[in-house]
């Protein structure tokens, strides 16, 4: 059983930066594809970015390309999301999730991701 805990969210002005972290426990994250997802009030959850166990960046949401970078440190059992040039429309609850690498999953919507963190709030003021 994998437990995921996100941290690093907060309130930032437009144009600022935040770095989210997601630390796993209970099991190594080495064998999982990991992803960041977000959900704003009244909107559907959307995939932000996904990364394979070998750090291949599978997918990025078009609106964050060039601004957000996903990375992982398997030695630390941690996933990161560096967010630069933040915009008010990036305001959402951000979740990390893990999917079995051999499984069937979707980075765009999160279907097939077996384990989820509790989320960390990111608020970008204009």
PDB file of C-alpha atoms in Angstrom:
ATOM      1  CA  UNK A   1       0.000   0.000   0.000  1.00  0.00           C
ATOM      2  CA  UNK A   2       1.366   3.389  -1.018  1.00  0.00           C
ATOM      3  CA  UNK A   3       0.684   6.546   0.946  1.00  0.00           C
ATOM      4  CA  UNK A   4       1.331   9.885  -0.728  1.00  0.00           C
ATOM      5  CA  UNK A   5       1.644  13.245   1.003  1.00  0.00           C
ATOM      6  CA  UNK A   6       1.856  16.524  -0.899  1.00  0.00           C
ATOM      7  CA  UNK A   7       3.417  19.722   0.386  1.00  0.00           C
ATOM      8  CA  UNK A   8       4.589  23.068  -0.892  1.00  0.00           C
ATOM      9  CA  UNK A   9       1.323  24.715  -1.823  1.00  0.00           C
ATOM     10  CA  UNK A  10       0.403  28.212  -0.754  1.00  0.00           C
ATOM     11  CA  UNK A  11      -0.574  31.707  -1.806  1.00  0.00           C
ATOM     12  CA  UNK A  12       1.580  33.407  -4.413  1.00  0.00           C
ATOM     13  CA  UNK A  13       1.263  36.428  -6.659  1.00  0.00           C
ATOM     14  CA  UNK A  14       0.912  36.048 -10.402  1.00  0.00           C
ATOM     15  CA  UNK A  15       4.312  35.536 -11.972  1.00  0.00           C
ATOM     16  CA  UNK A  16       5.676  33.828  -8.884  1.00  0.00           C
ATOM     17  CA  UNK A  17       6.903  30.292  -8.349  1.00  0.00           C
ATOM     18  CA  UNK A  18       6.155  27.340  -6.128  1.00  0.00           C
ATOM     19  CA  UNK A  19       7.651  23.887  -5.836  1.00  0.00           C
ATOM     20  CA  UNK A  20       5.340  21.081  -4.870  1.00  0.00           C
ATOM     21  CA  UNK A  21       6.617  17.864  -3.352  1.00  0.00           C
ATOM     22  CA  UNK A  22       4.954  14.497  -2.977  1.00  0.00           C
ATOM     23  CA  UNK A  23       6.583  11.988  -0.674  1.00  0.00           C
ATOM     24  CA  UNK A  24       5.681   8.335  -0.688  1.00  0.00           C
ATOM     25  CA  UNK A  25       5.666   5.882   2.182  1.00  0.00           C
ATOM     26  CA  UNK A  26       4.631   2.308   2.706  1.00  0.00           C
ATOM     27  CA  UNK A  27       6.287   1.233  -0.512  1.00  0.00           C
ATOM     28  CA  UNK A  28       8.926   2.413  -2.916  1.00  0.00           C
ATOM     29  CA  UNK A  29       7.680   4.580  -5.774  1.00  0.00           C
ATOM     30  CA  UNK A  30      10.303   3.174  -8.146  1.00  0.00           C
ATOM     31  CA  UNK A  31       7.853   0.938  -9.984  1.00  0.00           C
ATOM     32  CA  UNK A  32       5.147   3.541 -10.483  1.00  0.00           C
ATOM     33  CA  UNK A  33       4.341   6.132 -13.074  1.00  0.00           C
ATOM     34  CA  UNK A  34       3.654   9.299 -11.117  1.00  0.00           C
ATOM     35  CA  UNK A  35       1.493  12.242 -11.955  1.00  0.00           C
ATOM     36  CA  UNK A  36       0.295  15.632 -10.814  1.00  0.00           C
ATOM     37  CA  UNK A  37      -3.349  16.511 -11.179  1.00  0.00           C
ATOM     38  CA  UNK A  38      -5.389  19.527 -10.203  1.00  0.00           C
ATOM     39  CA  UNK A  39      -8.978  20.434  -9.595  1.00  0.00           C
ATOM     40  CA  UNK A  40     -10.405  23.909  -9.322  1.00  0.00           C
ATOM     41  CA  UNK A  41     -13.782  24.574  -7.686  1.00  0.00           C
ATOM     42  CA  UNK A  42     -16.607  23.682 -10.045  1.00  0.00           C
ATOM     43  CA  UNK A  43     -14.273  22.124 -12.589  1.00  0.00           C
ATOM     44  CA  UNK A  44     -13.267  18.610 -13.474  1.00  0.00           C
ATOM     45  CA  UNK A  45      -9.980  17.174 -12.406  1.00  0.00           C
ATOM     46  CA  UNK A  46      -7.288  17.512 -15.052  1.00  0.00           C
ATOM     47  CA  UNK A  47      -3.888  16.010 -15.474  1.00  0.00           C
ATOM     48  CA  UNK A  48      -0.988  18.433 -15.228  1.00  0.00           C
ATOM     49  CA  UNK A  49       2.007  16.220 -15.918  1.00  0.00           C
ATOM     50  CA  UNK A  50       3.138  12.605 -15.735  1.00  0.00           C
ATOM     51  CA  UNK A  51       6.545  10.980 -15.432  1.00  0.00           C
ATOM     52  CA  UNK A  52       7.568   7.357 -15.833  1.00  0.00           C
ATOM     53  CA  UNK A  53       9.678   5.354 -13.413  1.00  0.00           C
ATOM     54  CA  UNK A  54      12.734   6.155 -15.554  1.00  0.00           C
ATOM     55  CA  UNK A  55      11.950   9.893 -15.520  1.00  0.00           C
ATOM     56  CA  UNK A  56      10.562  10.085 -19.031  1.00  0.00           C
ATOM     57  CA  UNK A  57       8.078  12.942 -19.030  1.00  0.00           C
ATOM     58  CA  UNK A  58       5.027  11.312 -20.527  1.00  0.00           C
ATOM     59  CA  UNK A  59       2.577  14.145 -20.765  1.00  0.00           C
ATOM     60  CA  UNK A  60       2.032  17.791 -19.991  1.00  0.00           C
ATOM     61  CA  UNK A  61      -1.103  19.883 -19.952  1.00  0.00           C
ATOM     62  CA  UNK A  62      -0.823  22.351 -22.811  1.00  0.00           C
ATOM     63  CA  UNK A  63      -1.481  25.385 -20.659  1.00  0.00           C
ATOM     64  CA  UNK A  64       1.477  24.647 -18.368  1.00  0.00           C
ATOM     65  CA  UNK A  65       4.088  23.749 -20.975  1.00  0.00           C
ATOM     66  CA  UNK A  66       7.191  25.836 -20.574  1.00  0.00           C
ATOM     67  CA  UNK A  67       6.132  26.876 -17.064  1.00  0.00           C
ATOM     68  CA  UNK A  68       5.793  23.659 -15.037  1.00  0.00           C
ATOM     69  CA  UNK A  69       8.377  20.882 -14.779  1.00  0.00           C
ATOM     70  CA  UNK A  70       7.801  17.483 -13.257  1.00  0.00           C
ATOM     71  CA  UNK A  71      10.676  15.500 -11.807  1.00  0.00           C
ATOM     72  CA  UNK A  72      11.278  12.667  -9.406  1.00  0.00           C
ATOM     73  CA  UNK A  73      13.978  11.484  -7.062  1.00  0.00           C
ATOM     74  CA  UNK A  74      13.582   7.760  -6.579  1.00  0.00           C
ATOM     75  CA  UNK A  75      16.259   7.704  -3.889  1.00  0.00           C
ATOM     76  CA  UNK A  76      14.122  10.078  -1.836  1.00  0.00           C
ATOM     77  CA  UNK A  77      10.836   8.459  -2.875  1.00  0.00           C
ATOM     78  CA  UNK A  78       9.656  11.908  -3.870  1.00  0.00           C
ATOM     79  CA  UNK A  79       7.922  13.542  -6.814  1.00  0.00           C
ATOM     80  CA  UNK A  80       8.234  17.255  -7.568  1.00  0.00           C
ATOM     81  CA  UNK A  81       6.436  19.890  -9.589  1.00  0.00           C
ATOM     82  CA  UNK A  82       8.302  23.120 -10.198  1.00  0.00           C
ATOM     83  CA  UNK A  83       5.790  25.791 -11.121  1.00  0.00           C
ATOM     84  CA  UNK A  84       7.034  29.073 -12.577  1.00  0.00           C
ATOM     85  CA  UNK A  85       5.259  32.084 -14.037  1.00  0.00           C
ATOM     86  CA  UNK A  86       2.117  31.167 -12.160  1.00  0.00           C
ATOM     87  CA  UNK A  87      -1.192  32.555 -13.340  1.00  0.00           C
ATOM     88  CA  UNK A  88      -4.489  33.024 -11.496  1.00  0.00           C
ATOM     89  CA  UNK A  89      -5.968  30.238 -13.617  1.00  0.00           C
ATOM     90  CA  UNK A  90      -3.480  27.826 -12.037  1.00  0.00           C
ATOM     91  CA  UNK A  91      -5.366  28.177  -8.762  1.00  0.00           C
ATOM     92  CA  UNK A  92      -6.543  24.713  -7.709  1.00  0.00           C
ATOM     93  CA  UNK A  93      -6.036  21.843  -5.346  1.00  0.00           C
ATOM     94  CA  UNK A  94      -3.057  19.869  -6.597  1.00  0.00           C
ATOM     95  CA  UNK A  95      -2.833  16.131  -6.110  1.00  0.00           C
ATOM     96  CA  UNK A  96      -0.115  13.603  -6.768  1.00  0.00           C
ATOM     97  CA  UNK A  97      -0.946  10.067  -7.776  1.00  0.00           C
ATOM     98  CA  UNK A  98       0.740   6.785  -8.599  1.00  0.00           C
ATOM     99  CA  UNK A  99      -0.105   4.220 -11.257  1.00  0.00           C
ATOM    100  CA  UNK A 100       1.387   0.774 -11.672  1.00  0.00           C
ATOM    101  CA  UNK A 101       3.801   1.052 -14.591  1.00  0.00           C
ATOM    102  CA  UNK A 102       2.423  -2.047 -16.250  1.00  0.00           C
ATOM    103  CA  UNK A 103      -1.156  -0.977 -15.813  1.00  0.00           C
ATOM    104  CA  UNK A 104      -3.600   0.942 -17.963  1.00  0.00           C
ATOM    105  CA  UNK A 105      -3.899   4.575 -16.983  1.00  0.00           C
ATOM    106  CA  UNK A 106      -4.610   8.022 -18.316  1.00  0.00           C
ATOM    107  CA  UNK A 107      -2.376  10.982 -17.538  1.00  0.00           C
ATOM    108  CA  UNK A 108      -4.979  13.448 -18.746  1.00  0.00           C
ATOM    109  CA  UNK A 109      -7.736  12.507 -16.324  1.00  0.00           C
ATOM    110  CA  UNK A 110      -6.211  10.223 -13.739  1.00  0.00           C
ATOM    111  CA  UNK A 111      -8.154   7.067 -14.551  1.00  0.00           C
ATOM    112  CA  UNK A 112      -6.113   4.046 -13.540  1.00  0.00           C
ATOM    113  CA  UNK A 113      -4.054   5.850 -10.923  1.00  0.00           C
ATOM    114  CA  UNK A 114      -4.345   3.664  -7.876  1.00  0.00           C
ATOM    115  CA  UNK A 115      -2.987   5.862  -5.112  1.00  0.00           C
ATOM    116  CA  UNK A 116      -3.689   9.523  -4.388  1.00  0.00           C
ATOM    117  CA  UNK A 117      -2.489  12.088  -1.908  1.00  0.00           C
ATOM    118  CA  UNK A 118      -4.775  14.393   0.045  1.00  0.00           C
ATOM    119  CA  UNK A 119      -3.866  17.436  -2.004  1.00  0.00           C
ATOM    120  CA  UNK A 120      -2.180  20.773  -1.461  1.00  0.00           C
ATOM    121  CA  UNK A 121      -3.850  24.091  -2.263  1.00  0.00           C
ATOM    122  CA  UNK A 122      -2.250  26.500  -4.707  1.00  0.00           C
ATOM    123  CA  UNK A 123      -3.735  29.977  -4.906  1.00  0.00           C
ATOM    124  CA  UNK A 124      -2.415  32.560  -7.346  1.00  0.00           C
ATOM    125  CA  UNK A 125      -3.507  36.139  -6.838  1.00  0.00           C
ATOM    126  CA  UNK A 126      -3.662  38.658  -9.655  1.00  0.00           C
TER     127      UNK A 126
END
